[in-house]
mmCIF file of C-alpha atoms in Angstrom:
data_model
loop_
_atom_site.group_PDB
_atom_site.id
_atom_site.type_symbol
_atom_site.label_atom_id
_atom_site.label_comp_id
_atom_site.label_asym_id
_atom_site.label_seq_id
_atom_site.Cartn_x
_atom_site.Cartn_y
_atom_site.Cartn_z
ATOM 1 C CA MET A 940 6.182 -7.760 0.006
ATOM 2 C CA SER A 941 9.432 -6.018 -1.040
ATOM 3 C CA ILE A 942 12.860 -6.257 0.849
ATOM 4 C CA VAL A 943 11.985 -2.240 1.773
ATOM 5 C CA SER A 944 8.798 -3.636 3.704
ATOM 6 C CA TYR A 945 11.080 -5.716 5.693
ATOM 7 C CA ILE A 946 13.543 -2.968 6.293
ATOM 8 C CA VAL A 947 11.244 -0.522 7.127
ATOM 9 C CA ILE A 948 9.439 -3.375 9.496
ATOM 10 C CA ALA A 949 12.890 -4.249 11.202
ATOM 11 C CA LEU A 950 13.628 -0.456 11.737
ATOM 12 C CA ALA A 951 10.535 -0.022 13.634
ATOM 13 C CA MET A 952 11.126 -3.181 15.871
ATOM 14 C CA GLY A 953 14.843 -1.834 16.392
ATOM 15 C CA ILE A 954 13.291 1.601 17.655
ATOM 16 C CA VAL A 955 10.975 -0.268 19.981
ATOM 17 C CA ASN A 956 14.252 -2.330 21.326
ATOM 18 C CA MET A 957 16.228 0.767 21.437
ATOM 19 C CA LEU A 958 13.577 2.158 24.005
ATOM 20 C CA LEU A 959 13.574 -0.835 25.726
ATOM 21 C CA PHE A 960 17.195 -1.349 26.382
ATOM 22 C CA ARG A 961 17.578 2.453 27.427
ATOM 23 C CA ARG A 962 15.106 2.067 30.031
ATOM 24 C CA CYS A 963 16.346 -1.296 31.445
ATOM 25 C CA GLY A 964 20.341 -0.059 30.982
ATOM 26 C CA GLU A 965 19.279 3.247 33.191
ATOM 27 C CA ALA A 966 17.827 1.085 36.002
ATOM 28 C CA THR A 967 20.120 -2.217 35.881
ATOM 29 C CA PRO A 968 23.312 -0.933 34.214
ATOM 30 C CA VAL A 969 25.634 -3.963 32.892
ATOM 31 C CA ARG A 970 29.241 -4.134 31.152
ATOM 32 C CA LEU A 971 29.098 -3.117 27.511
ATOM 33 C CA SER A 972 30.577 -7.137 26.324
ATOM 34 C CA ALA A 973 27.874 -8.757 28.741
ATOM 35 C CA GLY A 974 25.184 -5.738 27.394
ATOM 36 C CA LEU A 975 26.246 -7.028 23.791
ATOM 37 C CA LEU A 976 25.143 -10.597 24.491
ATOM 38 C CA ILE A 977 22.414 -9.679 26.198
ATOM 39 C CA VAL A 978 21.252 -7.462 23.105
ATOM 40 C CA LEU A 979 22.086 -10.258 20.908
ATOM 41 C CA ALA A 980 20.201 -13.145 22.490
ATOM 42 C CA VAL A 981 17.046 -10.869 22.700
ATOM 43 C CA SER A 982 17.807 -9.815 19.178
ATOM 44 C CA ALA A 983 17.870 -13.351 18.274
ATOM 45 C CA ILE A 984 14.758 -14.678 20.011
ATOM 46 C CA HIS A 985 13.057 -12.095 18.429
ATOM 47 C CA VAL A 986 13.920 -13.270 14.796
ATOM 48 C CA VAL A 987 13.049 -16.594 15.424
ATOM 49 C CA LEU A 988 9.692 -15.709 16.542
ATOM 50 C CA TYR A 989 9.268 -13.245 13.559
ATOM 51 C CA TYR A 990 9.913 -15.825 11.463
ATOM 52 C CA LEU A 991 7.798 -18.549 13.226
ATOM 53 C CA GLY A 992 4.889 -15.762 13.209
ATOM 54 C CA SER A 993 5.394 -15.501 9.354
ATOM 55 C CA ARG A 994 5.025 -19.283 8.570
ATOM 56 C CA VAL A 995 2.083 -19.529 10.970
ATOM 57 C CA GLY A 996 0.622 -16.438 8.835
ATOM 58 C CA SER A 997 1.693 -18.016 5.647
ATOM 59 C CA LEU A 998 -0.285 -21.227 6.737
ATOM 60 C CA LEU A 999 -3.329 -19.006 7.825
ATOM 61 C CA SER A 1000 -3.597 -16.966 4.685
ATOM 62 C CA LEU A 1001 -6.172 -17.330 2.062
ATOM 63 C CA HIS A 1002 -5.407 -18.915 -1.375
ATOM 64 C CA SER A 1003 -7.480 -19.775 -4.377
ATOM 65 C CA PRO A 1004 -6.234 -22.948 -6.305
ATOM 66 C CA ASP A 1005 -7.546 -20.891 -9.391
ATOM 67 C CA ASP A 1006 -6.338 -17.414 -8.902
ATOM 68 C CA PRO A 1007 -3.704 -17.041 -6.646
ATOM 69 C CA TYR A 1008 -4.376 -13.050 -6.084
ATOM 70 C CA MET A 1009 -8.374 -13.664 -5.608
ATOM 71 C CA TYR A 1010 -7.530 -13.044 -1.656
ATOM 72 C CA ALA A 1011 -4.598 -10.594 -1.664
ATOM 73 C CA ASP A 1012 -7.145 -7.582 -0.456
ATOM 74 C CA VAL A 1013 -8.351 -9.964 2.471
ATOM 75 C CA ASN A 1014 -4.884 -11.072 3.350
ATOM 76 C CA ALA A 1015 -3.580 -7.570 3.304
ATOM 77 C CA TYR A 1016 -6.362 -6.221 5.061
ATOM 78 C CA ILE A 1017 -5.573 -8.798 7.792
ATOM 79 C CA PHE A 1018 -2.137 -7.746 7.855
ATOM 80 C CA LEU A 1019 -3.364 -4.117 8.826
ATOM 81 C CA GLY A 1020 -6.004 -5.213 11.420
ATOM 82 C CA LEU A 1021 -2.960 -7.214 13.001
ATOM 83 C CA THR A 1022 -0.323 -4.151 12.594
ATOM 84 C CA LEU A 1023 -2.980 -1.664 14.117
ATOM 85 C CA MET A 1024 -3.224 -3.995 16.978
ATOM 86 C CA VAL A 1025 0.434 -4.007 17.799
ATOM 87 C CA ILE A 1026 0.576 -0.239 17.455
ATOM 88 C CA ILE A 1027 -2.320 0.418 19.693
ATOM 89 C CA LYS A 1028 -0.373 -1.969 22.017
ATOM 90 C CA MET A 1029 2.991 -0.327 22.110
ATOM 91 C CA PHE A 1030 1.946 3.170 21.766
ATOM 92 C CA ALA A 1031 -0.937 2.815 24.585
ATOM 93 C CA PRO A 1032 1.437 3.346 27.904
ATOM 94 C CA TYR A 1033 2.860 6.661 26.337
ATOM 95 C CA LEU A 1034 -0.591 8.083 26.348
ATOM 96 C CA ARG A 1035 -0.361 8.824 30.093
ATOM 97 C CA LYS A 1036 1.348 12.211 31.513
ATOM 98 C CA VAL A 1037 3.429 9.315 33.115
ATOM 99 C CA PRO A 1038 4.058 6.074 31.157
ATOM 100 C CA ARG A 1039 4.309 3.084 33.531
ATOM 101 C CA LEU A 1040 6.687 1.135 31.204
ATOM 102 C CA PRO A 1041 8.147 -2.606 32.112
ATOM 103 C CA LEU A 1042 11.561 -2.635 33.375
ATOM 104 C CA PHE A 1043 13.631 -5.594 33.282
ATOM 105 C CA ASN A 1044 16.606 -6.667 35.237
ATOM 106 C CA LEU A 1045 19.326 -7.250 32.845
ATOM 107 C CA GLY A 1046 21.718 -8.804 35.491
ATOM 108 C CA ASP A 1047 19.393 -11.841 35.859
ATOM 109 C CA ARG A 1048 19.216 -14.217 32.921
ATOM 110 C CA ARG A 1049 15.453 -15.535 33.681
ATOM 111 C CA SER A 1050 14.609 -11.834 33.577
ATOM 112 C CA VAL A 1051 16.365 -11.402 30.117
ATOM 113 C CA VAL A 1052 14.782 -14.515 28.432
ATOM 114 C CA ALA A 1053 10.999 -13.121 30.245
ATOM 115 C CA MET A 1054 11.903 -9.404 28.502
ATOM 116 C CA ALA A 1055 12.611 -11.126 25.028
ATOM 117 C CA VAL A 1056 9.584 -13.271 25.017
ATOM 118 C CA ALA A 1057 7.064 -10.444 26.295
ATOM 119 C CA THR A 1058 8.485 -7.698 24.116
ATOM 120 C CA GLY A 1059 8.532 -10.796 21.198
ATOM 121 C CA ILE A 1060 4.674 -10.879 21.153
ATOM 122 C CA ASN A 1061 4.481 -7.746 19.153
ATOM 123 C CA VAL A 1062 7.080 -9.404 16.975
ATOM 124 C CA LEU A 1063 5.400 -12.213 16.665
ATOM 125 C CA LEU A 1064 1.864 -10.532 15.952
ATOM 126 C CA VAL A 1065 3.480 -8.760 12.907
ATOM 127 C CA GLY A 1066 4.849 -11.624 11.729
ATOM 128 C CA ILE A 1067 1.999 -13.635 11.397
ATOM 129 C CA GLY A 1068 0.594 -10.142 9.668
ATOM 130 C CA THR A 1069 3.684 -10.460 7.107
ATOM 131 C CA GLY A 1070 2.914 -13.946 6.587
ATOM 132 C CA PHE A 1071 -0.470 -13.319 5.250
ATOM 133 C CA VAL A 1072 0.769 -10.926 2.723
ATOM 134 C CA GLU A 1073 3.982 -12.806 1.677
ATOM 135 C CA GLN A 1074 3.941 -14.859 -1.557
ATOM 136 C CA GLY A 1075 6.492 -17.460 -1.209
ATOM 137 C CA HIS A 1076 9.464 -18.167 1.010
ATOM 138 C CA ALA A 1077 11.071 -15.108 2.443
ATOM 139 C CA LEU A 1078 13.973 -16.441 5.040
ATOM 140 C CA HIS A 1079 16.641 -14.056 4.361
ATOM 141 C CA LYS A 1080 14.303 -10.976 4.109
ATOM 142 C CA ILE A 1081 12.865 -11.823 7.378
ATOM 143 C CA VAL A 1082 16.284 -12.741 9.100
ATOM 144 C CA TRP A 1083 18.867 -10.391 8.110
ATOM 145 C CA PRO A 1084 17.352 -6.428 8.434
ATOM 146 C CA LEU A 1085 15.724 -7.700 11.750
ATOM 147 C CA LEU A 1086 18.525 -8.835 13.273
ATOM 148 C CA THR A 1087 20.832 -6.076 12.031
ATOM 149 C CA ALA A 1088 18.217 -3.534 13.241
ATOM 150 C CA SER A 1089 17.415 -4.943 16.407
ATOM 151 C CA LEU A 1090 21.173 -5.743 17.413
ATOM 152 C CA LEU A 1091 22.495 -2.030 16.570
ATOM 153 C CA LEU A 1092 19.444 -0.327 17.608
ATOM 154 C CA GLY A 1093 19.470 -2.285 20.927
ATOM 155 C CA TYR A 1094 22.919 -2.219 22.020
ATOM 156 C CA LEU A 1095 22.758 1.714 20.854
ATOM 157 C CA GLY A 1096 19.608 2.339 23.588
ATOM 158 C CA LEU A 1097 21.802 0.342 26.245
ATOM 159 C CA MET A 1098 24.766 2.527 25.907
ATOM 160 C CA PHE A 1099 22.351 5.667 26.089
ATOM 161 C CA GLY A 1100 20.834 3.994 29.260
ATOM 162 C CA ARG A 1101 24.350 3.459 31.130
ATOM 163 C CA GLN A 1102 25.077 6.997 29.959
ATOM 164 C CA LYS A 1103 21.781 8.218 31.189
ATOM 165 C CA VAL A 1104 21.425 10.246 27.747
ATOM 166 C CA GLN A 1105 17.772 11.830 27.397
ATOM 167 C CA LEU A 1106 15.473 10.335 25.015
ATOM 168 C CA ARG A 1107 12.258 11.805 23.628
ATOM 169 C CA PRO A 1108 10.420 8.244 24.101
ATOM 170 C CA ARG A 1109 7.226 9.039 22.944
ATOM 171 C CA ARG A 1110 8.276 10.647 19.574
ATOM 172 C CA TRP A 1111 10.173 7.855 18.884
ATOM 173 C CA MET A 1112 7.554 5.442 19.494
ATOM 174 C CA VAL A 1113 5.348 7.505 17.075
ATOM 175 C CA VAL A 1114 8.224 7.048 14.543
ATOM 176 C CA ALA A 1115 8.136 3.405 15.012
ATOM 177 C CA CYS A 1116 4.328 2.770 15.086
ATOM 178 C CA VAL A 1117 4.289 5.235 11.437
ATOM 179 C CA LEU A 1118 6.356 3.312 10.250
ATOM 180 C CA LEU A 1119 4.783 -0.241 10.994
ATOM 181 C CA LEU A 1120 1.171 1.472 9.660
ATOM 182 C CA GLY A 1121 3.262 3.011 6.537
ATOM 183 C CA THR A 1122 3.994 -0.611 5.610
ATOM 184 C CA ALA A 1123 0.663 -1.877 6.312
ATOM 185 C CA ILE A 1124 -1.092 0.506 4.366
ATOM 186 C CA ALA A 1125 1.333 0.034 1.446
ATOM 187 C CA ALA A 1126 0.922 -3.801 1.647
ATOM 188 C CA CYS A 1127 -3.220 -3.069 1.235
ATOM 189 C CA VAL A 1128 -2.498 -0.730 -1.586
ATOM 190 C CA ASN A 1129 -0.265 -2.998 -3.497
ATOM 191 C CA ALA A 1130 -2.657 -5.869 -2.849
#
């Protein structure tokens, strides 16, 4: 995978974080300095889960000792399947007229850790899929785009939530899902 694919995945996960922190910031507003630490902690947990998923995916990927590209298409289809599963899981609550989305108390540390782990499951699954198609070790490609996008967009969402700025969450989630799907399809085409 190229660095562009990692940046696109990071933008999609950052948009999801923006929507999450906008909801939670409106329900339980916190000071911006404390909010920055919360967003940084959640982003760091997501990066760790994404990296662990990538390592697990690279261990589970199919390889041939004779031809390293023999199973590249199969690995790309596994990445596409995992990405489709994450897209369906993320977009399903938005199909209702009034979506019932999870809210977390940003003032409670346990709730913040639970939020990071609960929302990090999607990041972990995308990381596992990424590990299937990645050739070699990609620590810096994984860490820096995701940390930057999650931190900036999550903090922006927290500020939007505090000010009660109206977003169109369905449209933003469609954008995030299209970005993820485009990356998975590109991996299948390039395999």
